[in-house]
PDB file of C-alpha atoms and ligand atoms in Angstrom:
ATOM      1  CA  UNK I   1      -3.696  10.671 -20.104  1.00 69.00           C
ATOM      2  CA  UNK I   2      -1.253  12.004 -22.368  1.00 72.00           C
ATOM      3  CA  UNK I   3      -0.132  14.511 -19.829  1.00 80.00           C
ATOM      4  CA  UNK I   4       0.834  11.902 -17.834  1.00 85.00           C
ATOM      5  CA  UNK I   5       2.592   9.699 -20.164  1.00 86.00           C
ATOM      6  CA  UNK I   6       4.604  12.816 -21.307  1.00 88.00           C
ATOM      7  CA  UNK I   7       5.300  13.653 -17.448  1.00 88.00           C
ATOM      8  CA  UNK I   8       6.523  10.339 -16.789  1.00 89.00           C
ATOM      9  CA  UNK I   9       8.561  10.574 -20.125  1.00 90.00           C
ATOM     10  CA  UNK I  10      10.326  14.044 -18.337  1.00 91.00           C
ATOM     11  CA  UNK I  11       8.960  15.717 -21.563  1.00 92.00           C
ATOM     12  CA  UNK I  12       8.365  19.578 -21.728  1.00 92.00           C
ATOM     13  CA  UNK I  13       4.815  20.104 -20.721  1.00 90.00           C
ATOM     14  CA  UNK I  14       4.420  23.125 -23.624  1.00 90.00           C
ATOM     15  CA  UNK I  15       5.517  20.813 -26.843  1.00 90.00           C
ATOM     16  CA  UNK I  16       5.406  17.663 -25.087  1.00 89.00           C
ATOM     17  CA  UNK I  17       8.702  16.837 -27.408  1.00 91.00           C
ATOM     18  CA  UNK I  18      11.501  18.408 -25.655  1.00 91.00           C
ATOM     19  CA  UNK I  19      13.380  16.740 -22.789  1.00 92.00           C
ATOM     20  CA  UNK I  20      13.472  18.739 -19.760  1.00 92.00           C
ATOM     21  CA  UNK I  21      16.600  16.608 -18.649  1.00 92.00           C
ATOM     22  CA  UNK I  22      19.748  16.448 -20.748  1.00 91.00           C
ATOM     23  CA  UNK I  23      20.403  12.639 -20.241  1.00 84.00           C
ATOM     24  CA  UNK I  24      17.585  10.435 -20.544  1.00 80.00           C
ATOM     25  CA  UNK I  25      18.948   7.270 -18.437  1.00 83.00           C
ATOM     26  CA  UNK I  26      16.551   6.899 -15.698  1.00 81.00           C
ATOM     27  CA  UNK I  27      18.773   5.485 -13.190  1.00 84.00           C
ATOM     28  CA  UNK I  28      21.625   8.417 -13.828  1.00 86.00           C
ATOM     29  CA  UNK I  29      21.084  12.293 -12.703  1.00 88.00           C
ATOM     30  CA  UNK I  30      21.790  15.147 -14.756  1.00 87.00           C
ATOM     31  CA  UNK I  31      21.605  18.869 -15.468  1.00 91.00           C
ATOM     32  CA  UNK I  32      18.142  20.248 -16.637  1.00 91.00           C
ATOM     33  CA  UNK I  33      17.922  22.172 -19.788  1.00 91.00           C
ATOM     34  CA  UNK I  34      17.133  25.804 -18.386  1.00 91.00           C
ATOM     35  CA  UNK I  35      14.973  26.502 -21.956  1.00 93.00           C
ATOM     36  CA  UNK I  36      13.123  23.494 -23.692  1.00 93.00           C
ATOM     37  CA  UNK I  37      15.507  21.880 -26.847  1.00 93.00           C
ATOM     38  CA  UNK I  38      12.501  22.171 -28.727  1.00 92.00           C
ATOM     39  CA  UNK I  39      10.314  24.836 -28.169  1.00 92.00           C
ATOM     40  CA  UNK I  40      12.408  26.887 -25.691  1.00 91.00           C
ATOM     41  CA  UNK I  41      10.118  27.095 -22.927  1.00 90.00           C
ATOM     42  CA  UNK I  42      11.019  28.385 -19.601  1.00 90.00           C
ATOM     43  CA  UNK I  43      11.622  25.687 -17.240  1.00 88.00           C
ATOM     44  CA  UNK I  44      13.241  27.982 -14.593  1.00 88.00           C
ATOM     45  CA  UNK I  45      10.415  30.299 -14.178  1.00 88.00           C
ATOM     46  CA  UNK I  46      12.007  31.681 -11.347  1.00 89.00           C
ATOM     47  CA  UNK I  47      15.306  31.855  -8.590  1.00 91.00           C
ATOM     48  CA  UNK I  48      14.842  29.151  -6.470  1.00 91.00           C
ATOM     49  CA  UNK I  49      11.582  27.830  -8.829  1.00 91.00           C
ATOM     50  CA  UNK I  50      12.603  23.970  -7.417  1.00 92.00           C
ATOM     51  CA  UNK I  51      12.734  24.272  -4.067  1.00 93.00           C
ATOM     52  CA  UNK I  52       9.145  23.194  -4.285  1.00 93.00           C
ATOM     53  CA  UNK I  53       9.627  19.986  -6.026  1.00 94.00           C
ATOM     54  CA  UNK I  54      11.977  18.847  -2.823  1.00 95.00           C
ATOM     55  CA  UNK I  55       7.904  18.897  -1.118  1.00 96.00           C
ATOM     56  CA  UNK I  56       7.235  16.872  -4.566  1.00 96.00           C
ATOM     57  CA  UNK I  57      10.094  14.499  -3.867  1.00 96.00           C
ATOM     58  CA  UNK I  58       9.495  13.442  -0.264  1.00 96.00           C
ATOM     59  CA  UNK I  59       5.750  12.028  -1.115  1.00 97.00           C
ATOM     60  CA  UNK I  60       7.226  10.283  -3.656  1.00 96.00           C
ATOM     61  CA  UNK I  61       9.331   8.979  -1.757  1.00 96.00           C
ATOM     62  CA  UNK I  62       7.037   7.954   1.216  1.00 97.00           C
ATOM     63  CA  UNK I  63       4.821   6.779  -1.147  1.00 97.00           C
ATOM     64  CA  UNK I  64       7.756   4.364  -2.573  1.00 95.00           C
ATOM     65  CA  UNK I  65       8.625   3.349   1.007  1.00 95.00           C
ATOM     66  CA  UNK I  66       5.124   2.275   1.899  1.00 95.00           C
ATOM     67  CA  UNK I  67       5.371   0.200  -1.426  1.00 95.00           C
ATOM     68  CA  UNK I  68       8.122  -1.319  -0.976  1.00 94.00           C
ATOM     69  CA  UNK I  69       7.493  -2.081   3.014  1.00 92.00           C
ATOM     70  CA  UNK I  70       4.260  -3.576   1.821  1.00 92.00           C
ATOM     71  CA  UNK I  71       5.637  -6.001  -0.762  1.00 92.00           C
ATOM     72  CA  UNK I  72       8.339  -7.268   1.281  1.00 90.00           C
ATOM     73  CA  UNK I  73       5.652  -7.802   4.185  1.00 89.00           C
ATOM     74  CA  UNK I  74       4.310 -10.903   2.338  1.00 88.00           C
ATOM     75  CA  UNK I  75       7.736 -12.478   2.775  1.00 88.00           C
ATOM     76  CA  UNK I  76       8.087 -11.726   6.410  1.00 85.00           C
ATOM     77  CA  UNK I  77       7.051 -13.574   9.097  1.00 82.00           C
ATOM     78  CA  UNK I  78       6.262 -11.272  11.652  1.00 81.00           C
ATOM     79  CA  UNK I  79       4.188  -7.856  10.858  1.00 76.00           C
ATOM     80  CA  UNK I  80       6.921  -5.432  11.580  1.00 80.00           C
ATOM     81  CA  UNK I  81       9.945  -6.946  10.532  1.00 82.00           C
ATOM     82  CA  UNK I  82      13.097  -4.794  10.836  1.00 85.00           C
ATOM     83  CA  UNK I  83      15.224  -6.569   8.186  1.00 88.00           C
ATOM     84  CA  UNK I  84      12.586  -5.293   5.869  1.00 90.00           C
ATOM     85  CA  UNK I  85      14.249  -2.136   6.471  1.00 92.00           C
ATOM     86  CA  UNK I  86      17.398  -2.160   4.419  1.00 94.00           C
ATOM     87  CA  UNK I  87      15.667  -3.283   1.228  1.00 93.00           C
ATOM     88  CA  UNK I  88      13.267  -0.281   1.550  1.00 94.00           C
ATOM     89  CA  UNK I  89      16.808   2.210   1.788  1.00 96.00           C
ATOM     90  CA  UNK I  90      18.406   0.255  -1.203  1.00 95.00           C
ATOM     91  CA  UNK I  91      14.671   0.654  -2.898  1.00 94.00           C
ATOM     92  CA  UNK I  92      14.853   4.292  -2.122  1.00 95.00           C
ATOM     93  CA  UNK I  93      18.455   4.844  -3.686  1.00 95.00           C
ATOM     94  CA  UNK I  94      18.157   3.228  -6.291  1.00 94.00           C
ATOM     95  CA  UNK I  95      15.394   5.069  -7.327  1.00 93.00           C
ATOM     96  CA  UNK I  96      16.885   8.427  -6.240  1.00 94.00           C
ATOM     97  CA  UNK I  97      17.768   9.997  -9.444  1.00 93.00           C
ATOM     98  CA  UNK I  98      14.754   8.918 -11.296  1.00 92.00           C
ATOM     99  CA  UNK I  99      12.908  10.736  -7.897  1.00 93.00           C
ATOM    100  CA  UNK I 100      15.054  13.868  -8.104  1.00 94.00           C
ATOM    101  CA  UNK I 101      13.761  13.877 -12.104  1.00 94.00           C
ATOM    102  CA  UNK I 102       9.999  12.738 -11.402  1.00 94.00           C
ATOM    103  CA  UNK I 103      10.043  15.387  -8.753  1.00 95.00           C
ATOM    104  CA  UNK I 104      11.111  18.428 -10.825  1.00 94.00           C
ATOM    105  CA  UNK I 105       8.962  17.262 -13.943  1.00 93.00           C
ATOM    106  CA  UNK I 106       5.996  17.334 -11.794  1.00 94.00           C
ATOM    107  CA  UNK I 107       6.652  20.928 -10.185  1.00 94.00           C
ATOM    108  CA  UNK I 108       7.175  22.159 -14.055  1.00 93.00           C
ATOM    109  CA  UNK I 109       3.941  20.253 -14.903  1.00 91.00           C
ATOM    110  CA  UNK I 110       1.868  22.233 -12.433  1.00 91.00           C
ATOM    111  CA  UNK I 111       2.891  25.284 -12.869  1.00 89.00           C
ATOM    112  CA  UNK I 112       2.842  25.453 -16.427  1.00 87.00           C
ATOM    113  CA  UNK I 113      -0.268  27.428 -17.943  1.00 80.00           C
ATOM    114  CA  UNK I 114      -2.087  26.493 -21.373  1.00 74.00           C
ATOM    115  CA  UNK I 115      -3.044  29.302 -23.115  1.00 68.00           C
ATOM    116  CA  UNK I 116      -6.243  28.757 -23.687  1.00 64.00           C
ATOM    117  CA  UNK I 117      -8.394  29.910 -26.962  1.00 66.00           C
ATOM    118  CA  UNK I 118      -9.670  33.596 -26.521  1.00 64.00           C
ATOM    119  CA  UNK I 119     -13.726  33.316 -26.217  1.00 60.00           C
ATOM    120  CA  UNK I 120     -13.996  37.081 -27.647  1.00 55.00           C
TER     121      UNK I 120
HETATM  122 ZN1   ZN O   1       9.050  22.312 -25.283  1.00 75.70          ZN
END
């Protein structure tokens, strides 16, 4: 539970302090620290490391789409309205940066290996 509230927070998944993102706004992009502020972990294990999180990025988006196509259902009419269509794009771009954040957070988050206690 707390890996999740510090994943949500864009928090380094080693120290859970350190930002992995050098602005926090939510609704803004910016440039990823390359070593945590705090504990200077890794976050660009290696070339190309995010490509991955661009997978990571498109369910979240699909899974914002359906969301948002679902709420806006109940004040529609008909089943498949079309005008429902342009709040699900404004929906999606709005939320855009805060995807392209989520997205890369979660990629670090599961790759990212505890070191666990040596049973010897
Ligand atoms: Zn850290």
């Amino acid at each position: 539970m707390k890996s999740l509230k510090t994943l949500f927070k864009l928090k380094c998944p080693k120290c859970t302090k350190g930002d992995v993102f050098e602005n926090h706004k939510i609704f803004r992009y910016s440039k990823m620290h390359t070593y945590c502020p705090n504990c200077n972990y890794n976050n660009m294990i290696e070339p190309g490391f995010f490509y991955g999180a661009m997978y990571v990025s498109y369910i979240l988006m699909v899974a914002e789409s359906m969301a948002t196509f679902l709420i806006c259902q109940v004040f529609f009419d008909q089943n498949f309205d079309l005008r429902i269509f342009p709040f699900v794009v404004g929906i999606l771009l709005i939320l855009s940066p805060y995807n392209y954040k989520l997205s890369r957070a979660i990629w670090i988050f599961m790759f990212y290996k505890k070191k666990l206690p040596n049973k010897n």
